[in-house]
């Protein structure tokens, strides 16, 4: 059972406001890159792990997917998804992605946006996903970047030059994978640091082959909304596309 | 043509001394991990890119390799290799690894220790390597870690706590791939920063599939020779093993 962080009332309200802001990092960096890496979806079966409000599930249907299964551990999220993004070919299931070994099915695409860093056992998750994918099927996921998740004891911070511009990033404990906590709306958000090698090995050992990796920076058109210097030094997101051999 | 940095007399002498020291990072971290990831070599044909003194070439023969081709841009290095590590089944060639598209052959293993960060065009290098590998053949290489190569203007440095122990690492310009220079025996060592994504994509686009990634820390037995804190925060090496599909 994964942590049900998003059903906390303060987190849920804070997250709703953040998602409504048009200068948040997801919209500026993560979503455009994920959209670019999406395979052709016409007639395809899709599993969305940590589907949240169902924005991506409904987008997959718009792109021609035959069926979408969206799972999320948060009941509050799925209530919004059912209300705002329902469709006859979308099935929302309240379930932790640590339990997807209970799902039967065969998917062309397993998709997950910014949720895997909440899961402790990545080798098991990857093995479960590989079992659910057709041969030639695609896993496309984003997560917080290993450099960003590394630091213990709040040692992750930017350096600033004399003009107040970001000039670098400091971090610690990159080589010590494991649980981390920080403050995000409330104290005690729990997530897991994994090195690039831990992530790549979990993917490879499950029989998936990495096709594409992205560490997005904001699109030039979007930089007016957020200074580029935010993204030059420290990558925030890691995006990986892999195929089942 | 790649840079011939190691034929500089000061660099060459400094490097010889460093290689003779038993607490250098190569011996503590890079070499044990590379050895662990070596495939079975009995009867195999091996190409060693940037073979230097030929230590690995002669080791491949000891492990049963049928033939080893070692190439290096440095004539001084190859003079030592010919003198100290010659063998009827080893051929040393004075050549930049930017020119391996001139080699004909079909290899079971392409190996390279700590040399790829000197090469500007990694997609071309990976395509050349893929062409030289048999189907099912292995590429095993190490290079300086992307976090370590990132910084411009000397902004890469450790943080220290009040006891003088390393407590973190600061870097800059991770998201800006390209040429870097630093001082290593002489001013003006030139190398190339690439992000994880740049490296992984060059491998994938060449038709190779990543099997294993390592970011080594010193072996427990070796830590007496070098404080573990050196390696906890900032990984120095990135090692990747990939197979030609």
mmCIF file of N, CA, C and O in Angstrom, chain B residues 64-119:
data_model
loop_
_atom_site.group_PDB
_atom_site.id
_atom_site.type_symbol
_atom_site.label_atom_id
_atom_site.label_comp_id
_atom_site.label_asym_id
_atom_site.label_seq_id
_atom_site.Cartn_x
_atom_site.Cartn_y
_atom_site.Cartn_z
ATOM 1 N N UNK B 64 40.975 -14.919 -21.600
ATOM 2 C CA UNK B 64 40.669 -15.864 -22.681
ATOM 3 C C UNK B 64 40.252 -15.260 -24.005
ATOM 4 O O UNK B 64 39.873 -15.998 -24.933
ATOM 5 N N UNK B 65 40.307 -13.937 -24.142
ATOM 6 C CA UNK B 65 39.928 -13.309 -25.410
ATOM 7 C C UNK B 65 40.808 -13.838 -26.541
ATOM 8 O O UNK B 65 42.008 -14.074 -26.358
ATOM 9 N N UNK B 66 40.206 -14.037 -27.726
ATOM 10 C CA UNK B 66 40.952 -14.567 -28.871
ATOM 11 C C UNK B 66 41.801 -13.473 -29.514
ATOM 12 O O UNK B 66 42.917 -13.725 -29.975
ATOM 13 N N UNK B 67 41.282 -12.253 -29.566
ATOM 14 C CA UNK B 67 42.010 -11.142 -30.182
ATOM 15 C C UNK B 67 41.561 -9.825 -29.567
ATOM 16 O O UNK B 67 40.384 -9.639 -29.298
ATOM 17 N N UNK B 68 42.535 -8.944 -29.345
ATOM 18 C CA UNK B 68 42.231 -7.619 -28.780
ATOM 19 C C UNK B 68 42.852 -6.537 -29.659
ATOM 20 O O UNK B 68 44.035 -6.628 -30.016
ATOM 21 N N UNK B 69 42.039 -5.563 -30.033
ATOM 22 C CA UNK B 69 42.545 -4.384 -30.728
ATOM 23 C C UNK B 69 42.476 -3.215 -29.757
ATOM 24 O O UNK B 69 41.400 -2.898 -29.234
ATOM 25 N N UNK B 70 43.626 -2.596 -29.483
ATOM 26 C CA UNK B 70 43.643 -1.432 -28.594
ATOM 27 C C UNK B 70 43.998 -0.203 -29.391
ATOM 28 O O UNK B 70 45.032 -0.183 -30.073
ATOM 29 N N UNK B 71 43.169 0.819 -29.352
ATOM 30 C CA UNK B 71 43.523 2.052 -30.057
ATOM 31 C C UNK B 71 43.677 3.182 -29.053
ATOM 32 O O UNK B 71 42.997 3.231 -28.025
ATOM 33 N N UNK B 72 44.614 4.072 -29.359
ATOM 34 C CA UNK B 72 44.803 5.255 -28.519
ATOM 35 C C UNK B 72 45.396 6.359 -29.377
ATOM 36 O O UNK B 72 46.202 6.105 -30.276
ATOM 37 N N UNK B 73 45.005 7.593 -29.094
ATOM 38 C CA UNK B 73 45.507 8.739 -29.841
ATOM 39 C C UNK B 73 46.931 9.096 -29.419
ATOM 40 O O UNK B 73 47.653 9.756 -30.161
ATOM 41 N N UNK B 74 47.352 8.627 -28.208
ATOM 42 C CA UNK B 74 48.655 9.013 -27.659
ATOM 43 C C UNK B 74 49.750 8.018 -28.023
ATOM 44 O O UNK B 74 49.702 6.840 -27.634
ATOM 45 N N UNK B 75 50.749 8.505 -28.770
ATOM 46 C CA UNK B 75 51.899 7.658 -29.136
ATOM 47 C C UNK B 75 52.690 7.254 -27.901
ATOM 48 O O UNK B 75 53.189 6.140 -27.799
ATOM 49 N N UNK B 76 52.821 8.187 -26.947
ATOM 50 C CA UNK B 76 53.577 7.890 -25.716
ATOM 51 C C UNK B 76 52.933 6.748 -24.945
ATOM 52 O O UNK B 76 53.610 5.872 -24.410
ATOM 53 N N UNK B 77 51.637 6.771 -24.847
ATOM 54 C CA UNK B 77 50.907 5.697 -24.154
ATOM 55 C C UNK B 77 51.165 4.365 -24.848
ATOM 56 O O UNK B 77 51.441 3.356 -24.193
ATOM 57 N N UNK B 78 51.049 4.359 -26.166
ATOM 58 C CA UNK B 78 51.179 3.093 -26.902
ATOM 59 C C UNK B 78 52.605 2.559 -26.863
ATOM 60 O O UNK B 78 52.811 1.336 -26.927
ATOM 61 N N UNK B 79 53.610 3.454 -26.738
ATOM 62 C CA UNK B 79 54.999 2.990 -26.582
ATOM 63 C C UNK B 79 55.127 2.160 -25.299
ATOM 64 O O UNK B 79 55.744 1.087 -25.289
ATOM 65 N N UNK B 80 54.514 2.658 -24.227
ATOM 66 C CA UNK B 80 54.506 1.905 -22.964
ATOM 67 C C UNK B 80 53.721 0.602 -23.129
ATOM 68 O O UNK B 80 54.167 -0.474 -22.684
ATOM 69 N N UNK B 81 52.566 0.672 -23.787
ATOM 70 C CA UNK B 81 51.732 -0.520 -23.995
ATOM 71 C C UNK B 81 52.514 -1.608 -24.736
ATOM 72 O O UNK B 81 52.518 -2.777 -24.334
ATOM 73 N N UNK B 82 53.207 -1.205 -25.805
ATOM 74 C CA UNK B 82 53.984 -2.168 -26.607
ATOM 75 C C UNK B 82 55.094 -2.796 -25.764
ATOM 76 O O UNK B 82 55.416 -3.979 -25.911
ATOM 77 N N UNK B 83 55.694 -1.970 -24.885
ATOM 78 C CA UNK B 83 56.819 -2.447 -24.084
ATOM 79 C C UNK B 83 56.348 -3.359 -22.946
ATOM 80 O O UNK B 83 56.920 -4.402 -22.680
ATOM 81 N N UNK B 84 55.281 -2.952 -22.268
ATOM 82 C CA UNK B 84 54.898 -3.641 -21.023
ATOM 83 C C UNK B 84 53.748 -4.626 -21.182
ATOM 84 O O UNK B 84 53.568 -5.503 -20.339
ATOM 85 N N UNK B 85 52.914 -4.435 -22.178
ATOM 86 C CA UNK B 85 51.710 -5.265 -22.292
ATOM 87 C C UNK B 85 51.498 -5.791 -23.713
ATOM 88 O O UNK B 85 50.370 -5.789 -24.227
ATOM 89 N N UNK B 86 52.584 -6.229 -24.336
ATOM 90 C CA UNK B 86 52.428 -6.759 -25.698
ATOM 91 C C UNK B 86 52.077 -8.252 -25.639
ATOM 92 O O UNK B 86 52.335 -8.940 -24.642
ATOM 93 N N UNK B 87 51.493 -8.729 -26.725
ATOM 94 C CA UNK B 87 51.064 -10.133 -26.816
ATOM 95 C C UNK B 87 50.755 -10.391 -28.295
ATOM 96 O O UNK B 87 50.283 -9.487 -28.986
ATOM 97 N N UNK B 88 51.012 -11.609 -28.758
ATOM 98 C CA UNK B 88 50.763 -11.885 -30.184
ATOM 99 C C UNK B 88 49.309 -11.627 -30.609
ATOM 100 O O UNK B 88 49.056 -11.327 -31.778
ATOM 101 N N UNK B 89 48.387 -11.738 -29.674
ATOM 102 C CA UNK B 89 46.968 -11.553 -30.023
ATOM 103 C C UNK B 89 46.442 -10.147 -29.697
ATOM 104 O O UNK B 89 45.225 -9.929 -29.705
ATOM 105 N N UNK B 90 47.370 -9.244 -29.376
ATOM 106 C CA UNK B 90 46.954 -7.837 -29.173
ATOM 107 C C UNK B 90 47.559 -6.993 -30.282
ATOM 108 O O UNK B 90 48.765 -7.069 -30.555
ATOM 109 N N UNK B 91 46.716 -6.188 -30.914
ATOM 110 C CA UNK B 91 47.188 -5.217 -31.905
ATOM 111 C C UNK B 91 46.931 -3.820 -31.365
ATOM 112 O O UNK B 91 45.785 -3.477 -31.055
ATOM 113 N N UNK B 92 48.013 -3.035 -31.223
ATOM 114 C CA UNK B 92 47.842 -1.637 -30.800
ATOM 115 C C UNK B 92 47.886 -0.729 -32.022
ATOM 116 O O UNK B 92 48.774 -0.865 -32.869
ATOM 117 N N UNK B 93 46.922 0.171 -32.111
ATOM 118 C CA UNK B 93 46.861 1.093 -33.255
ATOM 119 C C UNK B 93 46.809 2.527 -32.742
ATOM 120 O O UNK B 93 45.986 2.851 -31.876
ATOM 121 N N UNK B 94 47.679 3.366 -33.284
ATOM 122 C CA UNK B 94 47.682 4.783 -32.916
ATOM 123 C C UNK B 94 46.614 5.506 -33.755
ATOM 124 O O UNK B 94 46.799 5.777 -34.939
ATOM 125 N N UNK B 95 45.491 5.798 -33.128
ATOM 126 C CA UNK B 95 44.337 6.334 -33.853
ATOM 127 C C UNK B 95 43.415 7.027 -32.860
ATOM 128 O O UNK B 95 43.281 6.587 -31.724
ATOM 129 N N UNK B 96 42.804 8.097 -33.306
ATOM 130 C CA UNK B 96 41.765 8.736 -32.500
ATOM 131 C C UNK B 96 40.488 7.915 -32.595
ATOM 132 O O UNK B 96 40.163 7.381 -33.663
ATOM 133 N N UNK B 97 39.743 7.850 -31.500
ATOM 134 C CA UNK B 97 38.494 7.075 -31.596
ATOM 135 C C UNK B 97 37.419 7.814 -32.387
ATOM 136 O O UNK B 97 36.361 7.272 -32.661
ATOM 137 N N UNK B 98 37.735 9.049 -32.796
ATOM 138 C CA UNK B 98 36.812 9.731 -33.726
ATOM 139 C C UNK B 98 36.947 9.164 -35.135
ATOM 140 O O UNK B 98 36.134 9.470 -36.007
ATOM 141 N N UNK B 99 37.988 8.334 -35.359
ATOM 142 C CA UNK B 99 38.243 7.794 -36.710
ATOM 143 C C UNK B 99 37.931 6.314 -36.831
ATOM 144 O O UNK B 99 38.344 5.675 -37.806
ATOM 145 N N UNK B 100 37.225 5.737 -35.859
ATOM 146 C CA UNK B 100 37.013 4.277 -35.914
ATOM 147 C C UNK B 100 36.064 3.855 -37.034
ATOM 148 O O UNK B 100 35.904 2.666 -37.277
ATOM 149 N N UNK B 101 35.474 4.840 -37.731
ATOM 150 C CA UNK B 101 34.694 4.458 -38.917
ATOM 151 C C UNK B 101 35.614 3.913 -40.019
ATOM 152 O O UNK B 101 35.135 3.350 -41.002
ATOM 153 N N UNK B 102 36.942 4.046 -39.833
ATOM 154 C CA UNK B 102 37.899 3.477 -40.800
ATOM 155 C C UNK B 102 38.250 2.027 -40.479
ATOM 156 O O UNK B 102 38.870 1.346 -41.280
ATOM 157 N N UNK B 103 37.883 1.565 -39.278
ATOM 158 C CA UNK B 103 38.185 0.175 -38.893
ATOM 159 C C UNK B 103 37.174 -0.774 -39.522
ATOM 160 O O UNK B 103 35.973 -0.486 -39.544
ATOM 161 N N UNK B 104 37.669 -1.891 -40.037
ATOM 162 C CA UNK B 104 36.769 -2.972 -40.412
ATOM 163 C C UNK B 104 36.904 -4.066 -39.369
ATOM 164 O O UNK B 104 37.981 -4.320 -38.855
ATOM 165 N N UNK B 105 35.820 -4.705 -39.059
ATOM 166 C CA UNK B 105 35.904 -5.760 -38.058
ATOM 167 C C UNK B 105 34.556 -5.962 -37.433
ATOM 168 O O UNK B 105 33.606 -5.225 -37.701
ATOM 169 N N UNK B 106 34.490 -6.979 -36.607
ATOM 170 C CA UNK B 106 33.227 -7.351 -36.008
ATOM 171 C C UNK B 106 33.560 -7.843 -34.598
ATOM 172 O O UNK B 106 34.224 -8.864 -34.442
ATOM 173 N N UNK B 107 33.167 -7.078 -33.602
ATOM 174 C CA UNK B 107 33.634 -7.321 -32.239
ATOM 175 C C UNK B 107 32.513 -7.838 -31.332
ATOM 176 O O UNK B 107 31.349 -7.472 -31.499
ATOM 177 N N UNK B 108 32.913 -8.673 -30.370
ATOM 178 C CA UNK B 108 31.970 -9.148 -29.347
ATOM 179 C C UNK B 108 31.849 -8.134 -28.226
ATOM 180 O O UNK B 108 30.815 -8.054 -27.563
ATOM 181 N N UNK B 109 32.952 -7.392 -27.989
ATOM 182 C CA UNK B 109 32.956 -6.395 -26.917
ATOM 183 C C UNK B 109 33.695 -5.142 -27.384
ATOM 184 O O UNK B 109 34.820 -5.229 -27.878
ATOM 185 N N UNK B 110 33.051 -3.994 -27.242
ATOM 186 C CA UNK B 110 33.756 -2.712 -27.352
ATOM 187 C C UNK B 110 33.834 -2.141 -25.944
ATOM 188 O O UNK B 110 32.806 -2.008 -25.264
ATOM 189 N N UNK B 111 35.064 -1.866 -25.521
ATOM 190 C CA UNK B 111 35.334 -1.467 -24.142
ATOM 191 C C UNK B 111 36.014 -0.108 -24.152
ATOM 192 O O UNK B 111 36.824 0.172 -25.028
ATOM 193 N N UNK B 112 35.685 0.736 -23.175
ATOM 194 C CA UNK B 112 36.397 2.011 -23.078
ATOM 195 C C UNK B 112 36.366 2.515 -21.645
ATOM 196 O O UNK B 112 35.306 2.650 -21.037
ATOM 197 N N UNK B 113 37.549 2.792 -21.117
ATOM 198 C CA UNK B 113 37.661 3.244 -19.731
ATOM 199 C C UNK B 113 38.033 4.723 -19.692
ATOM 200 O O UNK B 113 39.125 5.124 -20.119
ATOM 201 N N UNK B 114 37.098 5.540 -19.217
ATOM 202 C CA UNK B 114 37.354 6.955 -18.911
ATOM 203 C C UNK B 114 37.931 7.749 -20.081
ATOM 204 O O UNK B 114 38.886 8.523 -19.901
ATOM 205 N N UNK B 115 37.344 7.574 -21.246
ATOM 206 C CA UNK B 115 37.834 8.305 -22.419
ATOM 207 C C UNK B 115 36.733 9.029 -23.192
ATOM 208 O O UNK B 115 37.002 10.033 -23.853
ATOM 209 N N UNK B 116 35.485 8.562 -23.085
ATOM 210 C CA UNK B 116 34.426 9.121 -23.930
ATOM 211 C C UNK B 116 34.151 10.602 -23.656
ATOM 212 O O UNK B 116 33.647 11.314 -24.528
ATOM 213 N N UNK B 117 34.455 11.067 -22.427
ATOM 214 C CA UNK B 117 34.181 12.480 -22.138
ATOM 215 C C UNK B 117 35.132 13.407 -22.891
ATOM 216 O O UNK B 117 34.957 14.614 -22.868
ATOM 217 N N UNK B 118 36.148 12.852 -23.567
ATOM 218 C CA UNK B 118 37.028 13.684 -24.401
ATOM 219 C C UNK B 118 36.513 13.825 -25.844
ATOM 220 O O UNK B 118 37.111 14.543 -26.640
ATOM 221 N N UNK B 119 35.447 13.109 -26.150
ATOM 222 C CA UNK B 119 34.934 13.074 -27.528
ATOM 223 C C UNK B 119 33.730 14.010 -27.666
ATOM 224 O O UNK B 119 32.797 13.953 -26.868
#
